[in-house]
Amino acid sequence: MLSRRAGGGEGSSNVFSMFEQSQIQEYKEAFTIIDQNRDGIISKDDLRDVLASMGQLNVKNEELEAMVKEASGPINFTVFLTMFGEKLKGADPEDVILTAFKVLDPEGTGSIKKTFLEELLSTQCDRFTPEEIKNLWTAFPPDVAGNVDYKNICYVITHGEEKEE
């Protein structure tokens, strides 16, 4: 029994090596913002408060419960970082995402028409809501010709920030 427990903890003890120091600092800042009552643990009330501060006023109790239950226990910073590490492990690498976009860009221009991308995102698979589409264009505004730079989108998805040019 003891060996099983020791093996189960290995993944979380190494979580800090998964991220660069600057990323850990960004996650720490995010954790501090979410931990509204500053007790070092993210609770259901913390989530409710931070979501309300972002305009999400009608979050159901069940949704908050589900968020908190994603962790095996109290969500301190190490658990928070581990949860992000586990989520990111399943994320596609930048080249895989770029290849998917390139299928939609047979001329290899590095951009896609806004109208085309918007139609795909709002009608296929895991559909974007109108609000998510609006947020996308706020974060990645198309150029004057209506083209969207998908290389920048891929970079931000995989690195978390815009490329310095």
Coordinates of C-alpha atoms in Angstrom, one line a residue:
M1 CA 0.0 0.0 0.0
L2 CA 2.8 2.4 0.9
S3 CA 4.6 1.9 -2.4
R4 CA 1.4 2.7 -4.3
R5 CA 1.0 5.9 -2.4
A6 CA 4.6 6.9 -3.0
G7 CA 4.2 6.3 -6.8
G8 CA 1.0 8.3 -6.9
G9 CA 2.7 11.4 -5.5
E10 CA 5.6 11.4 -8.0
G11 CA 3.7 13.4 -10.6
S12 CA 2.8 16.3 -8.4
S13 CA 6.2 16.6 -6.7
N14 CA 7.8 17.3 -10.0
V15 CA 5.3 19.8 -11.2
F16 CA 7.6 22.8 -10.7
S17 CA 10.0 21.4 -13.2
M18 CA 7.3 21.4 -15.9
F19 CA 7.2 25.1 -16.1
E20 CA 9.7 28.0 -16.5
Q21 CA 10.1 30.3 -13.6
S22 CA 8.2 33.1 -15.4
Q23 CA 5.3 30.8 -16.0
I24 CA 5.2 29.7 -12.3
Q25 CA 5.1 33.4 -11.4
E26 CA 2.2 34.0 -13.7
Y27 CA 0.3 31.0 -12.3
K28 CA 1.1 32.3 -8.8
E29 CA -0.4 35.7 -9.7
A30 CA -3.5 34.0 -11.1
F31 CA -3.8 31.8 -8.0
T32 CA -3.6 34.9 -5.8
I33 CA -6.3 36.6 -7.8
I34 CA -8.6 33.6 -7.6
D35 CA -7.9 33.0 -3.8
Q36 CA -10.2 35.9 -2.9
N37 CA -10.0 35.4 0.9
R38 CA -6.2 34.9 0.8
D39 CA -6.3 31.7 2.9
G40 CA -4.0 29.8 0.5
I41 CA -6.8 27.5 -0.7
I42 CA -9.1 28.0 -3.7
S43 CA -12.7 27.3 -2.5
K44 CA -16.1 27.3 -4.1
D45 CA -16.7 30.8 -2.6
D46 CA -13.4 32.1 -4.1
L47 CA -14.4 30.8 -7.5
R48 CA -17.9 32.3 -7.2
D49 CA -16.4 35.7 -6.2
V50 CA -13.8 35.8 -9.0
L51 CA -16.3 34.7 -11.6
A52 CA -18.7 37.4 -10.4
S53 CA -15.9 40.0 -10.7
M54 CA -15.6 38.9 -14.4
G55 CA -19.3 39.3 -15.0
Q56 CA -20.3 35.7 -14.6
L57 CA -23.0 36.3 -12.0
N58 CA -25.3 33.3 -12.5
V59 CA -22.9 30.4 -12.0
K60 CA -24.7 27.3 -10.6
N61 CA -23.6 25.8 -7.4
E62 CA -23.2 22.4 -9.2
E63 CA -20.8 24.0 -11.7
L64 CA -18.7 25.4 -8.8
E65 CA -18.8 22.0 -7.1
A66 CA -17.6 20.3 -10.3
M67 CA -14.7 22.7 -10.6
V68 CA -13.5 22.2 -7.0
K69 CA -13.9 18.4 -7.3
E70 CA -11.5 18.3 -10.2
A71 CA -8.8 18.3 -7.5
S72 CA -8.4 15.3 -5.1
G73 CA -8.4 17.6 -2.1
P74 CA -8.0 21.3 -1.1
I75 CA -6.6 23.4 -4.0
N76 CA -3.4 25.0 -2.7
F77 CA -0.9 26.5 -5.1
T78 CA 0.9 23.2 -5.7
V79 CA -2.4 21.4 -6.5
F80 CA -3.4 24.4 -8.7
L81 CA -0.1 24.2 -10.7
T82 CA -0.4 20.4 -10.9
M83 CA -3.9 20.7 -12.4
F84 CA -2.7 23.1 -15.0
G85 CA 0.2 20.8 -15.8
E86 CA -2.1 17.9 -16.3
K87 CA -4.4 20.0 -18.5
L88 CA -1.4 21.1 -20.6
K89 CA 0.0 17.6 -21.0
G90 CA -3.0 16.8 -23.2
A91 CA -2.6 20.0 -25.2
D92 CA -1.5 19.7 -28.8
P93 CA 2.0 21.0 -29.6
E94 CA 2.3 24.1 -31.7
D95 CA 3.2 22.3 -34.9
V96 CA 0.1 20.1 -34.7
I97 CA -2.2 23.1 -34.3
L98 CA -0.3 24.9 -37.1
T99 CA -0.7 21.9 -39.4
A100 CA -4.5 21.9 -38.7
F101 CA -4.7 25.6 -39.7
K102 CA -2.5 25.1 -42.8
V103 CA -5.2 22.6 -44.1
L104 CA -7.5 25.7 -44.2
D105 CA -4.8 27.8 -45.9
P106 CA -3.8 26.0 -49.1
E107 CA -2.0 29.1 -50.5
G108 CA 0.2 29.1 -47.3
T109 CA -0.3 32.8 -46.6
G110 CA -0.3 32.3 -42.8
S111 CA -3.8 33.8 -42.5
I112 CA -7.4 32.8 -42.9
K113 CA -10.5 34.9 -43.7
K114 CA -12.3 36.0 -40.6
T115 CA -15.7 35.1 -42.0
F116 CA -14.5 31.6 -42.9
L117 CA -12.9 30.9 -39.5
E118 CA -15.9 32.4 -37.7
E119 CA -18.3 30.1 -39.6
L120 CA -16.2 27.0 -38.8
L121 CA -15.9 27.9 -35.1
S122 CA -19.6 28.6 -34.7
T123 CA -21.0 25.6 -36.7
Q124 CA -18.6 22.7 -36.3
C125 CA -17.8 20.3 -33.4
D126 CA -17.4 22.2 -30.1
R127 CA -19.1 25.3 -31.3
F128 CA -18.1 28.8 -30.1
T129 CA -20.8 31.0 -28.6
P130 CA -21.2 34.5 -30.0
E131 CA -19.4 35.8 -26.9
E132 CA -16.5 33.5 -27.4
I133 CA -16.3 34.6 -31.1
K134 CA -16.3 38.3 -29.9
N135 CA -13.5 37.5 -27.4
L136 CA -11.5 35.8 -30.1
W137 CA -11.7 38.9 -32.4
T138 CA -10.8 41.2 -29.4
A139 CA -7.7 39.1 -28.7
F140 CA -6.8 38.5 -32.4
P141 CA -8.3 41.3 -34.5
P142 CA -8.3 40.7 -38.2
D143 CA -6.4 43.0 -40.5
V144 CA -8.2 45.6 -42.7
A145 CA -8.7 42.9 -45.4
G146 CA -10.5 40.7 -43.0
N147 CA -7.6 38.2 -42.6
V148 CA -6.7 36.5 -39.3
D149 CA -3.1 35.6 -38.5
Y150 CA -3.4 32.0 -37.4
K151 CA 0.3 31.6 -36.6
N152 CA -0.1 34.2 -33.8
I153 CA -3.2 32.3 -32.5
C154 CA -1.2 29.1 -32.4
Y155 CA 1.7 30.7 -30.6
V156 CA -0.6 32.2 -27.9
I157 CA -2.5 28.9 -27.5
T158 CA 0.8 27.0 -26.9
H159 CA 2.9 29.7 -25.2
G160 CA 0.3 31.8 -23.4
E161 CA 1.5 35.2 -24.7
E162 CA 2.0 37.1 -27.9
K163 CA 5.2 36.8 -29.8
E164 CA 7.5 39.9 -29.5
E165 CA 8.3 41.0 -33.0

